[in-house]
């Protein structure tokens, strides 16, 4: 069952339950846009019908897989990092109108500045929910 992130308390519960994703590795990424329609020669895009699902193997909590689902995406970036692909030392979450998620090192704060975010894995979306898969 997914747990939604809507408050600061939800963020704290997520960070504690997932050990701040310390030593996490992105093992799955799935993006879907079900909001593309056509009327005649015009194509319409409805961002509120976009979904991004990340599966993250968190080795610091006995190889647990955490699944995070973001809906109504504004912007996102998943890119290779070193030393391991899609490596996460810690994760950050903030609510500032939208949900901001990032793999920034200091999980107590998140820099929502566009240039700082682009140095990391990040997602800006209208909603976020998560669950432990295994």
mmCIF file of the C-alpha atoms, coordinates in Angstrom:
data_MODEL
# 
_entry.id   MODEL 
# 
loop_
_atom_site.group_PDB 
_atom_site.id 
_atom_site.type_symbol 
_atom_site.label_atom_id 
_atom_site.label_alt_id 
_atom_site.label_comp_id 
_atom_site.label_asym_id 
_atom_site.label_entity_id 
_atom_site.label_seq_id 
_atom_site.pdbx_PDB_ins_code 
_atom_site.Cartn_x 
_atom_site.Cartn_y 
_atom_site.Cartn_z 
_atom_site.occupancy 
_atom_site.B_iso_or_equiv 
_atom_site.pdbx_formal_charge 
_atom_site.auth_seq_id 
_atom_site.auth_comp_id 
_atom_site.auth_asym_id 
_atom_site.auth_atom_id 
_atom_site.pdbx_PDB_model_num 
ATOM 1   C CA . UNK A 1 1   ? 0.000  0.000  0.000   1.00 0.00 ? 1   UNK A CA 1 
ATOM 2   C CA . UNK A 1 2   ? 1.355  3.417  -0.989  1.00 0.00 ? 2   UNK A CA 1 
ATOM 3   C CA . UNK A 1 3   ? 1.789  6.190  1.591   1.00 0.00 ? 3   UNK A CA 1 
ATOM 4   C CA . UNK A 1 4   ? 1.296  9.754  0.367   1.00 0.00 ? 4   UNK A CA 1 
ATOM 5   C CA . UNK A 1 5   ? 3.625  12.656 1.133   1.00 0.00 ? 5   UNK A CA 1 
ATOM 6   C CA . UNK A 1 6   ? 1.499  15.694 1.975   1.00 0.00 ? 6   UNK A CA 1 
ATOM 7   C CA . UNK A 1 7   ? 2.956  17.130 5.190   1.00 0.00 ? 7   UNK A CA 1 
ATOM 8   C CA . UNK A 1 8   ? 6.287  17.610 6.954   1.00 0.00 ? 8   UNK A CA 1 
ATOM 9   C CA . UNK A 1 9   ? 5.316  14.704 9.221   1.00 0.00 ? 9   UNK A CA 1 
ATOM 10  C CA . UNK A 1 10  ? 4.858  12.485 6.126   1.00 0.00 ? 10  UNK A CA 1 
ATOM 11  C CA . UNK A 1 11  ? 8.321  13.520 4.930   1.00 0.00 ? 11  UNK A CA 1 
ATOM 12  C CA . UNK A 1 12  ? 9.885  12.619 8.292   1.00 0.00 ? 12  UNK A CA 1 
ATOM 13  C CA . UNK A 1 13  ? 8.132  9.234  8.297   1.00 0.00 ? 13  UNK A CA 1 
ATOM 14  C CA . UNK A 1 14  ? 9.389  8.548  4.771   1.00 0.00 ? 14  UNK A CA 1 
ATOM 15  C CA . UNK A 1 15  ? 12.983 9.551  5.603   1.00 0.00 ? 15  UNK A CA 1 
ATOM 16  C CA . UNK A 1 16  ? 13.024 7.449  8.781   1.00 0.00 ? 16  UNK A CA 1 
ATOM 17  C CA . UNK A 1 17  ? 11.400 4.371  7.224   1.00 0.00 ? 17  UNK A CA 1 
ATOM 18  C CA . UNK A 1 18  ? 13.790 4.414  4.252   1.00 0.00 ? 18  UNK A CA 1 
ATOM 19  C CA . UNK A 1 19  ? 16.921 5.343  6.245   1.00 0.00 ? 19  UNK A CA 1 
ATOM 20  C CA . UNK A 1 20  ? 17.066 8.511  4.124   1.00 0.00 ? 20  UNK A CA 1 
ATOM 21  C CA . UNK A 1 21  ? 17.773 6.160  1.195   1.00 0.00 ? 21  UNK A CA 1 
ATOM 22  C CA . UNK A 1 22  ? 21.374 5.965  2.423   1.00 0.00 ? 22  UNK A CA 1 
ATOM 23  C CA . UNK A 1 23  ? 23.382 3.723  0.088   1.00 0.00 ? 23  UNK A CA 1 
ATOM 24  C CA . UNK A 1 24  ? 20.483 3.604  -2.352  1.00 0.00 ? 24  UNK A CA 1 
ATOM 25  C CA . UNK A 1 25  ? 20.741 2.648  -6.000  1.00 0.00 ? 25  UNK A CA 1 
ATOM 26  C CA . UNK A 1 26  ? 18.101 3.361  -8.624  1.00 0.00 ? 26  UNK A CA 1 
ATOM 27  C CA . UNK A 1 27  ? 17.288 -0.010 -10.174 1.00 0.00 ? 27  UNK A CA 1 
ATOM 28  C CA . UNK A 1 28  ? 14.157 0.928  -12.093 1.00 0.00 ? 28  UNK A CA 1 
ATOM 29  C CA . UNK A 1 29  ? 12.703 3.998  -13.802 1.00 0.00 ? 29  UNK A CA 1 
ATOM 30  C CA . UNK A 1 30  ? 9.320  4.056  -15.532 1.00 0.00 ? 30  UNK A CA 1 
ATOM 31  C CA . UNK A 1 31  ? 7.727  7.147  -17.090 1.00 0.00 ? 31  UNK A CA 1 
ATOM 32  C CA . UNK A 1 32  ? 4.225  7.313  -18.533 1.00 0.00 ? 32  UNK A CA 1 
ATOM 33  C CA . UNK A 1 33  ? 2.280  10.159 -20.138 1.00 0.00 ? 33  UNK A CA 1 
ATOM 34  C CA . UNK A 1 34  ? -1.350 9.136  -20.560 1.00 0.00 ? 34  UNK A CA 1 
ATOM 35  C CA . UNK A 1 35  ? -2.402 12.702 -21.295 1.00 0.00 ? 35  UNK A CA 1 
ATOM 36  C CA . UNK A 1 36  ? -1.651 13.026 -24.988 1.00 0.00 ? 36  UNK A CA 1 
ATOM 37  C CA . UNK A 1 37  ? -4.741 13.575 -27.126 1.00 0.00 ? 37  UNK A CA 1 
ATOM 38  C CA . UNK A 1 38  ? -5.277 14.604 -30.717 1.00 0.00 ? 38  UNK A CA 1 
ATOM 39  C CA . UNK A 1 39  ? -8.072 16.702 -32.151 1.00 0.00 ? 39  UNK A CA 1 
ATOM 40  C CA . UNK A 1 40  ? -7.718 17.029 -35.889 1.00 0.00 ? 40  UNK A CA 1 
ATOM 41  C CA . UNK A 1 41  ? -4.169 18.198 -36.580 1.00 0.00 ? 41  UNK A CA 1 
ATOM 42  C CA . UNK A 1 42  ? -3.605 19.447 -33.028 1.00 0.00 ? 42  UNK A CA 1 
ATOM 43  C CA . UNK A 1 43  ? -1.884 17.424 -30.297 1.00 0.00 ? 43  UNK A CA 1 
ATOM 44  C CA . UNK A 1 44  ? -2.599 18.298 -26.663 1.00 0.00 ? 44  UNK A CA 1 
ATOM 45  C CA . UNK A 1 45  ? -0.365 17.407 -23.716 1.00 0.00 ? 45  UNK A CA 1 
ATOM 46  C CA . UNK A 1 46  ? -1.863 17.157 -20.235 1.00 0.00 ? 46  UNK A CA 1 
ATOM 47  C CA . UNK A 1 47  ? 0.973  17.079 -17.655 1.00 0.00 ? 47  UNK A CA 1 
ATOM 48  C CA . UNK A 1 48  ? -1.449 16.161 -14.860 1.00 0.00 ? 48  UNK A CA 1 
ATOM 49  C CA . UNK A 1 49  ? -1.603 12.704 -16.421 1.00 0.00 ? 49  UNK A CA 1 
ATOM 50  C CA . UNK A 1 50  ? 2.133  11.969 -16.164 1.00 0.00 ? 50  UNK A CA 1 
ATOM 51  C CA . UNK A 1 51  ? 3.602  9.405  -13.765 1.00 0.00 ? 51  UNK A CA 1 
ATOM 52  C CA . UNK A 1 52  ? 7.215  8.634  -12.870 1.00 0.00 ? 52  UNK A CA 1 
ATOM 53  C CA . UNK A 1 53  ? 7.974  5.520  -10.830 1.00 0.00 ? 53  UNK A CA 1 
ATOM 54  C CA . UNK A 1 54  ? 11.411 4.925  -9.300  1.00 0.00 ? 54  UNK A CA 1 
ATOM 55  C CA . UNK A 1 55  ? 12.538 1.690  -7.700  1.00 0.00 ? 55  UNK A CA 1 
ATOM 56  C CA . UNK A 1 56  ? 15.459 2.151  -5.345  1.00 0.00 ? 56  UNK A CA 1 
ATOM 57  C CA . UNK A 1 57  ? 17.481 -0.637 -3.742  1.00 0.00 ? 57  UNK A CA 1 
ATOM 58  C CA . UNK A 1 58  ? 18.463 0.598  -0.277  1.00 0.00 ? 58  UNK A CA 1 
ATOM 59  C CA . UNK A 1 59  ? 21.387 -1.564 0.807   1.00 0.00 ? 59  UNK A CA 1 
ATOM 60  C CA . UNK A 1 60  ? 21.648 0.124  4.217   1.00 0.00 ? 60  UNK A CA 1 
ATOM 61  C CA . UNK A 1 61  ? 18.348 -1.483 5.258   1.00 0.00 ? 61  UNK A CA 1 
ATOM 62  C CA . UNK A 1 62  ? 18.958 -5.094 4.254   1.00 0.00 ? 62  UNK A CA 1 
ATOM 63  C CA . UNK A 1 63  ? 18.599 -4.638 0.491   1.00 0.00 ? 63  UNK A CA 1 
ATOM 64  C CA . UNK A 1 64  ? 15.075 -3.259 0.740   1.00 0.00 ? 64  UNK A CA 1 
ATOM 65  C CA . UNK A 1 65  ? 13.440 -2.041 -2.469  1.00 0.00 ? 65  UNK A CA 1 
ATOM 66  C CA . UNK A 1 66  ? 11.508 1.206  -2.089  1.00 0.00 ? 66  UNK A CA 1 
ATOM 67  C CA . UNK A 1 67  ? 9.163  2.350  -4.832  1.00 0.00 ? 67  UNK A CA 1 
ATOM 68  C CA . UNK A 1 68  ? 8.382  6.051  -5.223  1.00 0.00 ? 68  UNK A CA 1 
ATOM 69  C CA . UNK A 1 69  ? 5.627  7.275  -7.516  1.00 0.00 ? 69  UNK A CA 1 
ATOM 70  C CA . UNK A 1 70  ? 5.351  10.902 -8.633  1.00 0.00 ? 70  UNK A CA 1 
ATOM 71  C CA . UNK A 1 71  ? 2.313  12.257 -10.465 1.00 0.00 ? 71  UNK A CA 1 
ATOM 72  C CA . UNK A 1 72  ? 1.693  15.448 -12.429 1.00 0.00 ? 72  UNK A CA 1 
ATOM 73  C CA . UNK A 1 73  ? 5.371  16.023 -13.211 1.00 0.00 ? 73  UNK A CA 1 
ATOM 74  C CA . UNK A 1 74  ? 6.772  19.501 -13.708 1.00 0.00 ? 74  UNK A CA 1 
ATOM 75  C CA . UNK A 1 75  ? 10.399 18.517 -14.229 1.00 0.00 ? 75  UNK A CA 1 
ATOM 76  C CA . UNK A 1 76  ? 12.691 15.561 -13.548 1.00 0.00 ? 76  UNK A CA 1 
ATOM 77  C CA . UNK A 1 77  ? 16.195 14.298 -14.168 1.00 0.00 ? 77  UNK A CA 1 
ATOM 78  C CA . UNK A 1 78  ? 17.643 10.856 -13.634 1.00 0.00 ? 78  UNK A CA 1 
ATOM 79  C CA . UNK A 1 79  ? 21.260 10.575 -14.750 1.00 0.00 ? 79  UNK A CA 1 
ATOM 80  C CA . UNK A 1 80  ? 24.312 8.386  -14.311 1.00 0.00 ? 80  UNK A CA 1 
ATOM 81  C CA . UNK A 1 81  ? 26.503 9.122  -11.333 1.00 0.00 ? 81  UNK A CA 1 
ATOM 82  C CA . UNK A 1 82  ? 29.737 7.764  -9.977  1.00 0.00 ? 82  UNK A CA 1 
ATOM 83  C CA . UNK A 1 83  ? 31.012 5.576  -8.470  1.00 0.00 ? 83  UNK A CA 1 
ATOM 84  C CA . UNK A 1 84  ? 27.843 3.506  -8.984  1.00 0.00 ? 84  UNK A CA 1 
ATOM 85  C CA . UNK A 1 85  ? 25.031 4.058  -11.494 1.00 0.00 ? 85  UNK A CA 1 
ATOM 86  C CA . UNK A 1 86  ? 22.253 6.178  -10.027 1.00 0.00 ? 86  UNK A CA 1 
ATOM 87  C CA . UNK A 1 87  ? 23.868 6.202  -6.592  1.00 0.00 ? 87  UNK A CA 1 
ATOM 88  C CA . UNK A 1 88  ? 22.085 7.906  -3.673  1.00 0.00 ? 88  UNK A CA 1 
ATOM 89  C CA . UNK A 1 89  ? 23.967 8.817  -0.510  1.00 0.00 ? 89  UNK A CA 1 
ATOM 90  C CA . UNK A 1 90  ? 20.928 10.428 1.104   1.00 0.00 ? 90  UNK A CA 1 
ATOM 91  C CA . UNK A 1 91  ? 17.661 11.831 -0.146  1.00 0.00 ? 91  UNK A CA 1 
ATOM 92  C CA . UNK A 1 92  ? 15.845 15.116 0.417   1.00 0.00 ? 92  UNK A CA 1 
ATOM 93  C CA . UNK A 1 93  ? 12.153 15.961 0.174   1.00 0.00 ? 93  UNK A CA 1 
ATOM 94  C CA . UNK A 1 94  ? 10.450 19.357 0.463   1.00 0.00 ? 94  UNK A CA 1 
ATOM 95  C CA . UNK A 1 95  ? 6.974  20.716 -0.068  1.00 0.00 ? 95  UNK A CA 1 
ATOM 96  C CA . UNK A 1 96  ? 6.905  24.214 -1.516  1.00 0.00 ? 96  UNK A CA 1 
ATOM 97  C CA . UNK A 1 97  ? 3.642  24.220 -3.414  1.00 0.00 ? 97  UNK A CA 1 
ATOM 98  C CA . UNK A 1 98  ? 5.037  21.267 -5.349  1.00 0.00 ? 98  UNK A CA 1 
ATOM 99  C CA . UNK A 1 99  ? 6.940  18.236 -4.081  1.00 0.00 ? 99  UNK A CA 1 
ATOM 100 C CA . UNK A 1 100 ? 10.714 18.452 -4.529  1.00 0.00 ? 100 UNK A CA 1 
ATOM 101 C CA . UNK A 1 101 ? 12.703 15.192 -4.269  1.00 0.00 ? 101 UNK A CA 1 
ATOM 102 C CA . UNK A 1 102 ? 16.463 14.997 -4.732  1.00 0.00 ? 102 UNK A CA 1 
ATOM 103 C CA . UNK A 1 103 ? 19.441 12.821 -3.927  1.00 0.00 ? 103 UNK A CA 1 
ATOM 104 C CA . UNK A 1 104 ? 21.213 15.690 -2.189  1.00 0.00 ? 104 UNK A CA 1 
ATOM 105 C CA . UNK A 1 105 ? 23.648 14.737 0.539   1.00 0.00 ? 105 UNK A CA 1 
ATOM 106 C CA . UNK A 1 106 ? 21.991 16.738 3.343   1.00 0.00 ? 106 UNK A CA 1 
ATOM 107 C CA . UNK A 1 107 ? 18.562 15.169 3.714   1.00 0.00 ? 107 UNK A CA 1 
ATOM 108 C CA . UNK A 1 108 ? 17.448 17.841 6.183   1.00 0.00 ? 108 UNK A CA 1 
ATOM 109 C CA . UNK A 1 109 ? 17.439 20.557 3.540   1.00 0.00 ? 109 UNK A CA 1 
ATOM 110 C CA . UNK A 1 110 ? 16.844 20.719 -0.168  1.00 0.00 ? 110 UNK A CA 1 
ATOM 111 C CA . UNK A 1 111 ? 18.030 23.424 -2.506  1.00 0.00 ? 111 UNK A CA 1 
ATOM 112 C CA . UNK A 1 112 ? 15.128 24.164 -4.833  1.00 0.00 ? 112 UNK A CA 1 
ATOM 113 C CA . UNK A 1 113 ? 17.289 26.463 -6.969  1.00 0.00 ? 113 UNK A CA 1 
ATOM 114 C CA . UNK A 1 114 ? 17.135 25.175 -10.546 1.00 0.00 ? 114 UNK A CA 1 
ATOM 115 C CA . UNK A 1 115 ? 20.890 25.205 -11.116 1.00 0.00 ? 115 UNK A CA 1 
ATOM 116 C CA . UNK A 1 116 ? 21.606 23.321 -7.868  1.00 0.00 ? 116 UNK A CA 1 
ATOM 117 C CA . UNK A 1 117 ? 18.920 20.727 -8.569  1.00 0.00 ? 117 UNK A CA 1 
ATOM 118 C CA . UNK A 1 118 ? 20.392 19.974 -11.998 1.00 0.00 ? 118 UNK A CA 1 
ATOM 119 C CA . UNK A 1 119 ? 23.560 18.652 -10.343 1.00 0.00 ? 119 UNK A CA 1 
ATOM 120 C CA . UNK A 1 120 ? 21.515 15.789 -8.841  1.00 0.00 ? 120 UNK A CA 1 
ATOM 121 C CA . UNK A 1 121 ? 18.823 13.274 -9.510  1.00 0.00 ? 121 UNK A CA 1 
ATOM 122 C CA . UNK A 1 122 ? 15.608 15.195 -8.887  1.00 0.00 ? 122 UNK A CA 1 
ATOM 123 C CA . UNK A 1 123 ? 11.862 15.304 -9.404  1.00 0.00 ? 123 UNK A CA 1 
ATOM 124 C CA . UNK A 1 124 ? 9.441  18.210 -9.103  1.00 0.00 ? 124 UNK A CA 1 
ATOM 125 C CA . UNK A 1 125 ? 5.841  17.005 -9.123  1.00 0.00 ? 125 UNK A CA 1 
ATOM 126 C CA . UNK A 1 126 ? 2.390  17.719 -7.769  1.00 0.00 ? 126 UNK A CA 1 
ATOM 127 C CA . UNK A 1 127 ? 2.288  14.531 -5.694  1.00 0.00 ? 127 UNK A CA 1 
ATOM 128 C CA . UNK A 1 128 ? 4.535  11.813 -4.285  1.00 0.00 ? 128 UNK A CA 1 
ATOM 129 C CA . UNK A 1 129 ? 3.766  8.478  -2.682  1.00 0.00 ? 129 UNK A CA 1 
ATOM 130 C CA . UNK A 1 130 ? 5.964  5.579  -1.646  1.00 0.00 ? 130 UNK A CA 1 
ATOM 131 C CA . UNK A 1 131 ? 5.962  1.986  -0.467  1.00 0.00 ? 131 UNK A CA 1 
ATOM 132 C CA . UNK A 1 132 ? 8.358  -0.773 0.487   1.00 0.00 ? 132 UNK A CA 1 
ATOM 133 C CA . UNK A 1 133 ? 8.233  -3.450 -2.206  1.00 0.00 ? 133 UNK A CA 1 
ATOM 134 C CA . UNK A 1 134 ? 10.454 -6.039 -0.519  1.00 0.00 ? 134 UNK A CA 1 
# 
